CSV table of C-alpha atoms in Angstrom, one decimal:
chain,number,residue,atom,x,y,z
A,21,UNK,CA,-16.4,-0.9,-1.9
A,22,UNK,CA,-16.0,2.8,-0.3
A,23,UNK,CA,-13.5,5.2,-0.9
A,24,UNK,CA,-10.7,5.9,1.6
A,25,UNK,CA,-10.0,9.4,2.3
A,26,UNK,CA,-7.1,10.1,4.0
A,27,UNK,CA,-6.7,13.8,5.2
A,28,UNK,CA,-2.8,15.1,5.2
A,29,UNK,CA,-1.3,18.2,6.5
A,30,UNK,CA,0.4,20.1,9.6
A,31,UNK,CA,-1.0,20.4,12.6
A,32,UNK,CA,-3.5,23.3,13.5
A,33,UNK,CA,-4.2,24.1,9.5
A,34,UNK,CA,-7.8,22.8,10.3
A,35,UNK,CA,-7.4,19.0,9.4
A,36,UNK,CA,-10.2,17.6,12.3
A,37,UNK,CA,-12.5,20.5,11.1
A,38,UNK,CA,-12.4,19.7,7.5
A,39,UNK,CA,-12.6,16.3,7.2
A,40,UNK,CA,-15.8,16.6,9.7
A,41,UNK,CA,-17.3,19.3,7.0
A,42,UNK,CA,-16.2,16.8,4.0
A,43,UNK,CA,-17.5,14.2,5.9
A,44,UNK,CA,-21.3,15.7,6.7
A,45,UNK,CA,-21.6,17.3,3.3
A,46,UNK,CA,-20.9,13.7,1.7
A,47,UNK,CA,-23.4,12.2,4.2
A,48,UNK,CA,-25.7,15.1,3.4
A,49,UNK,CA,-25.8,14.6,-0.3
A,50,UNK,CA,-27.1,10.6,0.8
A,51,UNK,CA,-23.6,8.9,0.7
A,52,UNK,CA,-23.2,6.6,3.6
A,53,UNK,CA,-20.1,8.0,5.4
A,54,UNK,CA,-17.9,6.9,8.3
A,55,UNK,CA,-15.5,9.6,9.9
A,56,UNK,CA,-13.0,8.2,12.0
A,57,UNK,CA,-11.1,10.4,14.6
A,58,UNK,CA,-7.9,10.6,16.5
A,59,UNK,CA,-8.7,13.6,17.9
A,60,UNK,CA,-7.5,13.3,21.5
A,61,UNK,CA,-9.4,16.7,22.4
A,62,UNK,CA,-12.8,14.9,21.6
A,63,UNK,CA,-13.7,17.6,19.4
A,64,UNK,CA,-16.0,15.7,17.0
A,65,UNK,CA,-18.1,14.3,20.4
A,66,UNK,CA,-18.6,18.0,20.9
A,67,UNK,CA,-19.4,19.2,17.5
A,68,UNK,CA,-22.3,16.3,17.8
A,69,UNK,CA,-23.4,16.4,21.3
A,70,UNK,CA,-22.6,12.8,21.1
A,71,UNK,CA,-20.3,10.5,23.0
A,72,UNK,CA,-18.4,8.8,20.0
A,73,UNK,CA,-16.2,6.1,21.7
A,74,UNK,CA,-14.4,2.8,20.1
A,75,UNK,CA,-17.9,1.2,18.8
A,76,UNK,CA,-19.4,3.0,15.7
A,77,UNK,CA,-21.7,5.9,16.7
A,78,UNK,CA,-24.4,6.7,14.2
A,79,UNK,CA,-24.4,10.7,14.3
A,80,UNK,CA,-27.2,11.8,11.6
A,81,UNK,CA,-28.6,9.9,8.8
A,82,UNK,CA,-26.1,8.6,6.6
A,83,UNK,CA,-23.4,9.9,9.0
A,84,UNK,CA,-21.8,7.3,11.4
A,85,UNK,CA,-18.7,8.6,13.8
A,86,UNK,CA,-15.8,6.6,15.7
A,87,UNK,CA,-13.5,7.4,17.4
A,88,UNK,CA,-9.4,6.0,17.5
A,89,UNK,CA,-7.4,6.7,20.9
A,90,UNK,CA,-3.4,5.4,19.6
A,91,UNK,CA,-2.5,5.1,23.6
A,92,UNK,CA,-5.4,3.1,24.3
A,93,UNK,CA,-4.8,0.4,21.6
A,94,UNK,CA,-1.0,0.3,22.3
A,95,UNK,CA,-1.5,-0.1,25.9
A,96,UNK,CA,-4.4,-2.9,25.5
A,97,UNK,CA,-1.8,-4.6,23.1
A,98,UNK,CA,1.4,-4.5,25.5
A,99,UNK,CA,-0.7,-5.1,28.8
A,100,UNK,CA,-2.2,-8.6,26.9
A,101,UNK,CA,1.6,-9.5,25.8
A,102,UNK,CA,2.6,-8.5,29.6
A,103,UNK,CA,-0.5,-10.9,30.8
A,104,UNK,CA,0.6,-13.7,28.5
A,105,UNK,CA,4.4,-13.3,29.4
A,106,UNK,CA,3.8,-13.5,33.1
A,107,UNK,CA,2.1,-17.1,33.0
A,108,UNK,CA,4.9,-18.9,30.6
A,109,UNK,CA,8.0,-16.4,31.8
A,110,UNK,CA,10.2,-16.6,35.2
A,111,UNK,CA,10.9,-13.8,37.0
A,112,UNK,CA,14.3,-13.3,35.8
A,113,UNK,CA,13.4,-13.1,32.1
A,114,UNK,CA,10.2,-11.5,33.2
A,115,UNK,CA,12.2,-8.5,34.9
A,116,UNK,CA,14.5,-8.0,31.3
A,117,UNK,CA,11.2,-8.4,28.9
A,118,UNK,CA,9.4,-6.0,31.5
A,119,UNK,CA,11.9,-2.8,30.9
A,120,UNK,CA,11.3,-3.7,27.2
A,121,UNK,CA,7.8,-3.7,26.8
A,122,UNK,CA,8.3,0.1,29.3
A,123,UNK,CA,10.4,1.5,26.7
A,124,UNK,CA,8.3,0.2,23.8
A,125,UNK,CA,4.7,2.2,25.2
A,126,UNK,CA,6.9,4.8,25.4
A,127,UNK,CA,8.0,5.0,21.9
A,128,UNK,CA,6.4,6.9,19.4
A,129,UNK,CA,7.0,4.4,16.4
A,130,UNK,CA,4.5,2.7,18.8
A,131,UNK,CA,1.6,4.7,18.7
A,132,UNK,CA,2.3,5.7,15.0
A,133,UNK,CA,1.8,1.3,14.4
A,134,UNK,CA,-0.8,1.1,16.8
A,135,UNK,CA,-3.1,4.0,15.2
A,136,UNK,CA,-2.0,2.0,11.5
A,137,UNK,CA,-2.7,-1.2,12.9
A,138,UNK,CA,-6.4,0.3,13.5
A,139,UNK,CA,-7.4,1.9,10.4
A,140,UNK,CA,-6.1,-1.1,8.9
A,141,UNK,CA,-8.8,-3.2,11.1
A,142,UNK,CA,-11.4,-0.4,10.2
A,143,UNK,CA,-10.8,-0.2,6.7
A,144,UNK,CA,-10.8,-4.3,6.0
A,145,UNK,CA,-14.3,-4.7,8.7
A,146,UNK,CA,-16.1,-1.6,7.0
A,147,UNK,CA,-15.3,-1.0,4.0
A,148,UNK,CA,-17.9,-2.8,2.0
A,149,UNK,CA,-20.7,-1.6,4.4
A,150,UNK,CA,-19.9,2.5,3.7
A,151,UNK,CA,-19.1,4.8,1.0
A,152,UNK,CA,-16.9,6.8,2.4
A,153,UNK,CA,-14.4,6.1,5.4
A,154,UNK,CA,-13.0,9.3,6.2
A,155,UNK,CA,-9.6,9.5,8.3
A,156,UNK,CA,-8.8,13.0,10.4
A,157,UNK,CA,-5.3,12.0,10.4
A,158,UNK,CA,-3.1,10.5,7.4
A,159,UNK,CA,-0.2,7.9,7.9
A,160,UNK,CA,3.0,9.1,8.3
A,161,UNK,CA,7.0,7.9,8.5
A,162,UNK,CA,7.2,4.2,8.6
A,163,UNK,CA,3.7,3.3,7.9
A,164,UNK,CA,3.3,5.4,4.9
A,165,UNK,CA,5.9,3.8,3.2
A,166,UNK,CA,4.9,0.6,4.4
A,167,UNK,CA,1.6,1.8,3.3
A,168,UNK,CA,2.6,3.2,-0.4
A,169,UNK,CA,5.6,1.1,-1.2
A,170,UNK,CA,4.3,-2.4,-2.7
A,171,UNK,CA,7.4,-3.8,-2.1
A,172,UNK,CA,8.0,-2.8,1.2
A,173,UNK,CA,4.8,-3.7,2.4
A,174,UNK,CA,4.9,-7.5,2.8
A,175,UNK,CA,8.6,-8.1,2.1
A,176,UNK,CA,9.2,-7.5,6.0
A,177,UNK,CA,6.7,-9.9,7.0
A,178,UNK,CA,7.7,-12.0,3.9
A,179,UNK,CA,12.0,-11.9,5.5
A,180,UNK,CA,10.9,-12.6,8.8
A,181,UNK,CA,8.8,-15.3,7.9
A,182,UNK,CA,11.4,-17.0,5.5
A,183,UNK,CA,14.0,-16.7,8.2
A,184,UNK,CA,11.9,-18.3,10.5
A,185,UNK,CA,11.1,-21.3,8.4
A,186,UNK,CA,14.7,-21.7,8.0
A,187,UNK,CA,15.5,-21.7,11.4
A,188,UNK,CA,13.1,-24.4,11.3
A,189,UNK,CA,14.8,-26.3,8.6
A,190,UNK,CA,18.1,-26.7,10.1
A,191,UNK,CA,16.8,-27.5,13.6
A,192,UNK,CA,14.6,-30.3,12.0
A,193,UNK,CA,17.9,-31.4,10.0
A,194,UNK,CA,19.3,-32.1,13.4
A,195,UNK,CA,16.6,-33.4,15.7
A,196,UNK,CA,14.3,-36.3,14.9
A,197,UNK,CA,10.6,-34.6,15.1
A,198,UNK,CA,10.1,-32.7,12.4
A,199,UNK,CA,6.5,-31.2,10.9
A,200,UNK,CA,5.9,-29.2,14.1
A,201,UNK,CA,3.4,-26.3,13.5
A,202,UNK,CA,4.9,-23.3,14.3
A,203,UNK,CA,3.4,-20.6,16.0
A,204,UNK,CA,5.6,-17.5,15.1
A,205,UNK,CA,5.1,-18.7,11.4
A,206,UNK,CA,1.3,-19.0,12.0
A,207,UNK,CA,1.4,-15.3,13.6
A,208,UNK,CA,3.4,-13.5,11.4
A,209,UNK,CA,1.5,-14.8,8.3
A,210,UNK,CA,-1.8,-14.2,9.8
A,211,UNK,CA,-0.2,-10.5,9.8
A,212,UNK,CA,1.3,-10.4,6.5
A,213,UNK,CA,-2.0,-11.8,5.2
A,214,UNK,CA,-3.5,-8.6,6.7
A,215,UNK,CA,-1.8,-6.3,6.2
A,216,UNK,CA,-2.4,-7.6,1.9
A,217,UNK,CA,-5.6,-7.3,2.0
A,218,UNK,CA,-5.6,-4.1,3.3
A,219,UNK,CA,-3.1,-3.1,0.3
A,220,UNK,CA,-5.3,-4.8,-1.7
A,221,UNK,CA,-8.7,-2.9,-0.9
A,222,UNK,CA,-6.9,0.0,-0.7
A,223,UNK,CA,-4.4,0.7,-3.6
A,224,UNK,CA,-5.4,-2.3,-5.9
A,225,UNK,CA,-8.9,-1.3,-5.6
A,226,UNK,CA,-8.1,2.5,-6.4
A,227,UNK,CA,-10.1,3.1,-3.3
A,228,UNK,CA,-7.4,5.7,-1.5
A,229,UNK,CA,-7.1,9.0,-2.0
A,230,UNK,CA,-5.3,11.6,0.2
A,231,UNK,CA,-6.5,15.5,1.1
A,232,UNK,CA,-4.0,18.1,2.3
A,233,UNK,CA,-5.3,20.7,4.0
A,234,UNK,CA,-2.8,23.9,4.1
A,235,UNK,CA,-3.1,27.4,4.7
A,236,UNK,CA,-2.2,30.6,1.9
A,237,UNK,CA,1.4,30.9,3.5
A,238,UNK,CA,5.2,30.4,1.9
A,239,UNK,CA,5.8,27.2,4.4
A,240,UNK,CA,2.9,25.3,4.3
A,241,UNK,CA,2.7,25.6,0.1
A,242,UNK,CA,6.1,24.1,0.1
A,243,UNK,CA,5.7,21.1,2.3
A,244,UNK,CA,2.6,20.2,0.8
A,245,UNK,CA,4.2,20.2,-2.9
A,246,UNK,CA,6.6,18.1,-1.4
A,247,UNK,CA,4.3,15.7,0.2
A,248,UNK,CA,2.2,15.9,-3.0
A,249,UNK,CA,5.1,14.9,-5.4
A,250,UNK,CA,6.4,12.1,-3.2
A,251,UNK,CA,2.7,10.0,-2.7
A,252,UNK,CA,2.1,10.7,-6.2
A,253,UNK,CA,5.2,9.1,-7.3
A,254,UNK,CA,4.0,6.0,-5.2
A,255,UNK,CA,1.1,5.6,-7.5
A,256,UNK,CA,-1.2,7.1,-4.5
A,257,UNK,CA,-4.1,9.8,-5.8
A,258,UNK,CA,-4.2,13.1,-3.8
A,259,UNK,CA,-7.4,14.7,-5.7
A,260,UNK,CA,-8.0,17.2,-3.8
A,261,UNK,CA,-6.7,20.2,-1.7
A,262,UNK,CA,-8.1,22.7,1.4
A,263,UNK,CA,-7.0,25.6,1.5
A,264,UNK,CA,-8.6,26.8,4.8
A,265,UNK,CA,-8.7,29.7,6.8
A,266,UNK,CA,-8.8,32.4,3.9
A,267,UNK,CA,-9.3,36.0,4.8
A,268,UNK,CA,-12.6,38.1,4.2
A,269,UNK,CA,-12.4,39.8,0.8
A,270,UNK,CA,-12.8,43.4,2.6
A,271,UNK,CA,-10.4,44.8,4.9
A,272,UNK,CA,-10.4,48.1,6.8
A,273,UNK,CA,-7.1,47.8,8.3
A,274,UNK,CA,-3.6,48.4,5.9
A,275,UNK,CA,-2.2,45.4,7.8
A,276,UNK,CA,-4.7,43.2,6.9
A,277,UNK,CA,-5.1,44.3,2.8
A,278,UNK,CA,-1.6,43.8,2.6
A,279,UNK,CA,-2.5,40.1,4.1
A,280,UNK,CA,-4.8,39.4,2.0
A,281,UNK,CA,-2.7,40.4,-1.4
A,282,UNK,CA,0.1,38.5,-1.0
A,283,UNK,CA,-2.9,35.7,0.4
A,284,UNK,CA,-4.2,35.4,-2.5
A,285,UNK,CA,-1.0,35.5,-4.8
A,286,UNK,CA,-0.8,32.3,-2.9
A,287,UNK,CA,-3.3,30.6,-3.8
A,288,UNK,CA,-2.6,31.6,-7.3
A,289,UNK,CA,0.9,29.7,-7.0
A,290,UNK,CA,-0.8,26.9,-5.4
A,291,UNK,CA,-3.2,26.8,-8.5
A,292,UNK,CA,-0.5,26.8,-10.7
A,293,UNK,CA,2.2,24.4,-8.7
A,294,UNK,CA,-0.1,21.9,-6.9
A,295,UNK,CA,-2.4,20.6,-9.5
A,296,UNK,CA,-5.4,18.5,-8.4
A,297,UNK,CA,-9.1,17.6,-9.4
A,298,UNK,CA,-10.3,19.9,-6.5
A,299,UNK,CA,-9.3,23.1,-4.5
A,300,UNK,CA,-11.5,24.0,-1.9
A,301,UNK,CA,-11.4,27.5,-1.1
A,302,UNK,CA,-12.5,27.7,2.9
A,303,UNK,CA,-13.1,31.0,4.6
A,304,UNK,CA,-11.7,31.9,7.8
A,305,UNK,CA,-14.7,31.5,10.4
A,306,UNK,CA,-15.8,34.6,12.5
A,307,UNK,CA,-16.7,32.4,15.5
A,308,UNK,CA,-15.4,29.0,16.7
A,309,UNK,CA,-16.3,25.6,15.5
A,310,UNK,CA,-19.1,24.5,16.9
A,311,UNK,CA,-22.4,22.7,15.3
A,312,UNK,CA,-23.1,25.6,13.0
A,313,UNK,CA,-20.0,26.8,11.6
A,314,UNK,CA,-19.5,22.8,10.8
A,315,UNK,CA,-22.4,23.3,8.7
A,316,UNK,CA,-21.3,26.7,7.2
A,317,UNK,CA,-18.1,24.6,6.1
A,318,UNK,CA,-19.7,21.7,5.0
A,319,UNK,CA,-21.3,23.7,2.2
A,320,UNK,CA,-17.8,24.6,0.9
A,321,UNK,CA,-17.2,20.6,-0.2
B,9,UNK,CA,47.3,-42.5,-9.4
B,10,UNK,CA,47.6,-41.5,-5.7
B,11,UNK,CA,46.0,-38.3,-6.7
B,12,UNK,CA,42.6,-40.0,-8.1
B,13,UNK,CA,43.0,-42.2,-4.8
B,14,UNK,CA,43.5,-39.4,-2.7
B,15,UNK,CA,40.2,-37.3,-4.5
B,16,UNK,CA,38.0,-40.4,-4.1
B,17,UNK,CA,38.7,-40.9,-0.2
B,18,UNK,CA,38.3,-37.4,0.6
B,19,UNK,CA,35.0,-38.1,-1.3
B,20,UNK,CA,33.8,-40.1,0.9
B,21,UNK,CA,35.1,-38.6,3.6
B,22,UNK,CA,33.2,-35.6,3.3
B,23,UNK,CA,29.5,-37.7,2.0
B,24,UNK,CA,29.3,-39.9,5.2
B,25,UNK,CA,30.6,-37.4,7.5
B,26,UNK,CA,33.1,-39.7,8.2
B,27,UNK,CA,35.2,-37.0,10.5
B,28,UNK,CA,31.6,-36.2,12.4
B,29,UNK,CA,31.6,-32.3,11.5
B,30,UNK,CA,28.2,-32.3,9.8
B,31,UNK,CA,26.9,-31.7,12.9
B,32,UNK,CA,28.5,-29.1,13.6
B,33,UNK,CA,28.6,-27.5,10.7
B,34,UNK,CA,24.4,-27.4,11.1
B,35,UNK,CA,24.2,-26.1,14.1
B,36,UNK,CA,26.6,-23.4,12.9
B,37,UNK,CA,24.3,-22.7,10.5
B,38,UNK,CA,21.5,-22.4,12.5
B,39,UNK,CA,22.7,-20.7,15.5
B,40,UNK,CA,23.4,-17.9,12.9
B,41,UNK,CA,19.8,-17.8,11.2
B,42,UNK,CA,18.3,-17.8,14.8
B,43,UNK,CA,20.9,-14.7,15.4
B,44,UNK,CA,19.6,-13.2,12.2
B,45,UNK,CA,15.7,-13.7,12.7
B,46,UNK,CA,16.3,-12.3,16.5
B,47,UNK,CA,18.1,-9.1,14.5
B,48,UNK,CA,15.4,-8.7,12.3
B,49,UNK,CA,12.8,-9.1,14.6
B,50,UNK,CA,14.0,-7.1,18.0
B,51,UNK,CA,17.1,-4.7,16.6
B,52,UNK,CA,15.4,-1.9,17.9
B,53,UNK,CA,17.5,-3.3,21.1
B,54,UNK,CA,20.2,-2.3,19.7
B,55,UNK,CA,19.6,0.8,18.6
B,56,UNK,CA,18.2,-0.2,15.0
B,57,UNK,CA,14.7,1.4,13.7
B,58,UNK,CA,12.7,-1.4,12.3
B,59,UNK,CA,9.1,-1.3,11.0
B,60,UNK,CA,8.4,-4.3,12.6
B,61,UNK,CA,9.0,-3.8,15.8
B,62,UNK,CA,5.6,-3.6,17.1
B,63,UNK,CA,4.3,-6.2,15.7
B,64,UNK,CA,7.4,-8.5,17.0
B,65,UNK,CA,6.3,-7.5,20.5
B,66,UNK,CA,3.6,-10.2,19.7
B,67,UNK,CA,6.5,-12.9,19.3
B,68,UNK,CA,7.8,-12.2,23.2
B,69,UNK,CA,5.5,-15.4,24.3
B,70,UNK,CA,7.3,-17.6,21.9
B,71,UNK,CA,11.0,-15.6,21.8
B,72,UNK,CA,11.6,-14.6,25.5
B,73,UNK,CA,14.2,-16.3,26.7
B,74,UNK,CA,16.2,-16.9,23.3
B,75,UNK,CA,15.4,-13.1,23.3
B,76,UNK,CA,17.3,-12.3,26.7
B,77,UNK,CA,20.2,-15.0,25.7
B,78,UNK,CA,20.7,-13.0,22.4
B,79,UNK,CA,20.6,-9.6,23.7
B,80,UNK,CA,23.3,-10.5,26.2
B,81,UNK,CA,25.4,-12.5,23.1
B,82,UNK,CA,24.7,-9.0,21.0
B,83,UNK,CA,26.2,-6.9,23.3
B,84,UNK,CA,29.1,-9.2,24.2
B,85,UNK,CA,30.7,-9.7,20.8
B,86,UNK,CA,33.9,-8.0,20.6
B,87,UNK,CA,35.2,-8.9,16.8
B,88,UNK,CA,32.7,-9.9,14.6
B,89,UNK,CA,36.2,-11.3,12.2
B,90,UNK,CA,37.8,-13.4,14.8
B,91,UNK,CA,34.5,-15.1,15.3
B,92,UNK,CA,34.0,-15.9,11.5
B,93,UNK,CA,37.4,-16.6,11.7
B,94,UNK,CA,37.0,-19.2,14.3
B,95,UNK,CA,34.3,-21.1,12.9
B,96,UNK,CA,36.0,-21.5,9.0
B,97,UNK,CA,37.2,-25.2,8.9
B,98,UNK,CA,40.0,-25.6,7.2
B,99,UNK,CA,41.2,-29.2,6.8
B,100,UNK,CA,44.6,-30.1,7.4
C-alpha cells in the first residue's frame, strides 16, 4: 500500500517544484512513484517534455505523471447532471435548476470538492499499484476537515442518508407500496461508502503524510506552525518540512548579508518551533526551473 | 367512576384514530423530514455553506421539482412560531 504525500503551503513558496524534485529523487532511488498535478500552468509537462494529461503518463523509470484540471472535472460533472435534467425536467423547472447549476460552477467550494473528489478516485484506483502517490497541492477548508475529522467524515453522508430513509418511512406509513428501492439512498451510500475507504487507506492505514513547504521569512514560519499544530492534533503525520529558496552562503552586497543573517536565524526558530523527522534545506536556484535545476533539487531529498 | 370511563374512551379514541387525525398527523411529520433533508442537502440556496453541496448536485434528477417547490416554501415563510403554532393539536 503506498504512501500519500500531500504537499502544504502558500502559494509561490515552490510547492509544484518540490514535490516534482521529491517525487524524481524517490523514483530515482527505485521506488515506484506517481506525482499528481494541479498545476494549471502545465509546468510538470514542461519540465518532462511530455504531454501529461488525465490518463497516467509514465515519465522515466519508476516515475509515472498525471495530471488533475479542478474546472474540467466540475464542468464534466454539472454538464452530465444538466444532460440528465433536461430529459426527465420541464422547461419551467429546467429554467430554476439551470441558474443553480450556473451559480454552483462558479463557486469555489466547487472546484475545492471537485479536485477532493479526484484524489480521492486516484488514491483508492492506485494506491496498491505505487509506492508513492505524491499530491502538488494539499486539501484545504472543507475537505480537510472532512478529510482529518473521523467524525465529520461520514456523519454528513450518514444524516442525509438517515433522513432520507425516514422520509421513506412515513411516506410508506401512509401509502400502500412499500419496499421501493430508493435511488438517493443508493447514491448517497455509494458515496459515503467511498469516501470510507478512502479514510480508511489513508489515515487507518497510516499511509498520509503532509509536507509544507515555506520560505526563511516571519509570515510564512507562523502560518506553517499553525497549520502544523492543527493537522497534528487530528492525528495526521506532517514528517517533514521544505524550506526552499535559501540564499547563497557568500554575499558581496550589505543588503544581502544582512538577508541572509536574519535568514538563517530563521531557520534556527523553525528548527526549534516546528519539529519534524525531516528539514530539507533547498537552495535558492541561479536559473529557472527547467529539466536540470529539477535534478539539482532532487538531490536535496 | 366517570373519570376511569372518561380515560378508557379517550383510550380508544386515540388507538383507532377514531377522530381520523392519524393521517394527518403523518403527513405532518413527513412534510417536515422532506423540509429537513431538502435543508440539509441544498441550503447552500439559502445562503448556508454546506460540505455537501456538491455532491447533492447529483440528487437534482431525483429532487428537482420538490427542490423548486421547497425553495419557493423557504423563502415564503414569514413566522416560523405561528406555523408550529398552527399545526399543535390541542383537543378540546
Amino acid at each position: 500500500m503506498g504512501k500519500i504525500i500531500f504537499f502544504g503551503g502558500k502559494g509561490g513558496v515552490g510547492k509544484t517544484s518540490c514535490s516534482t524534485a521529491f517525487a524524481l529523487s524517490k523514483a530515482r532511488s527505485g521506488l515506484k512513484t506517481l506525482l499528481v498535478s494541479t498545476d494549471p500552468a502545465h509546468s510538470i509537462s514542461d519540465l518532462f517534455h511530455c504531454q501529461i494529461e488525465h490518463k497516467i503518463t509514465q515519465l522515466e523509470a519508476n516515475l509515472f505523471g498525471v495530471e488533475v484540471n479542478p474546472e474540467r472535472e466540475s464542468n464534466a460533472y454539472i454538464t452530465k447532471i444538466r444532460k440528465n435534467l433536461h430529459s426527465i425536467m420541464s422547461p419551467i423547472i429546467m429554467e430554476e435548476l439551470n441558474k443553480q447549476l450556473d451559480a454552483a460552477s462558479v463557486s469555489p467550494g466547487t472546484h475545492e470538492s471537485a479536485l477532493f473528489d479526484k484524489m480521492i478516485e486516484i488514491i483508492i484506483d492506485t494506491s496498491k499499484d505505487f509506492d508513492y502517490i505524491v499530491f502538488d497541492t494539499a486539501p484545504t477548508g472543507h475537505t480537510l476537515r472532512l478529510l482529518s475529522l473521523p467524525e465529520m467524515l461520514g456523519a454528513w453522508m450518514d444524516s442525509l442518508i438517515a433522513k432520507r430513509k425516514k422520509t421513506l418511512t412515513f411516506k410508506s406509513m401512509l401509502s400502500k407500496d412499500k419496499g421501493i428501492k430508493d435511488p438517493i439512498i443508493e447514491i448517497l451510500s455509494k458515496r459515503r461508502n467511498n469516501l470510507t475507504l478512502a479514510r480508511k487507506i489513508m489515515i487507518d492505514g497510516e499511509n498520509l503524510q503532509f509536507i509544507f513547504v515555506l520560505n526563511a521569512e516571519k509570515m510564512p514560519i507562523e502560518e506553517t506552525k499553525k497549520a502544523v499544530k492543527m493537522l497534528r492534533s487530528y492525528g495526521i503525520k506532517v514528517t517533514s518540512l521544505v524550506v526552499n529558496k535559501i540564499l547563497p552562503n557568500e554575499n558581496s552586497d550589505d543588503f544581502w548579508k544582512d538577508k541572509k543573517v536574519k535568514e538563517t536565524r530563521y531557520l534556527k526558530i523553525i528548527e526549534e518551533e516546528i519539529p519534524v523527522d525531516n528539514l530539507y534545506q533547498i537552495p535558492l536556484f541561479k536559473f529557472d526551473m527547467d529539466e536540470y535545476t529539477i535534478n539539482e533539487m532532487a538531490e536535496y531529498f | 367512576m366517570k373519570e376511569i370511563l372518561e380515560n378508557i374512551r379517550l383510550f380508544f379514541v386515540g388507538a383507532l384514530d377514531m377522530q381520523g387525525k392519524a393521517h394527518g398527523h403523518i403527513e405532518n411529520e413527513a412534510s417536515d423530514t422532506m423540509d429537513q433533508f431538502m435543508l440539509l442537502c441544498f441550503g447552500d440556496l439559502l445562503g448556508i455553506d454546506l460540505p455537501t453541496t456538491y455532491y447533492a448536485l447529483e440528487l437534482l434528477p431525483y429532487l428537482g421539482e420538490d427542490l423548486v417547490k421547497w425553495n419557493m416554501r423557504m423563502s415564503d415563510k414569514k413566522s416560523i412560531w405561528e406555523e408550529k403554532a398552527g399545526k399543535l393539536d390541542i383537543d378540546p
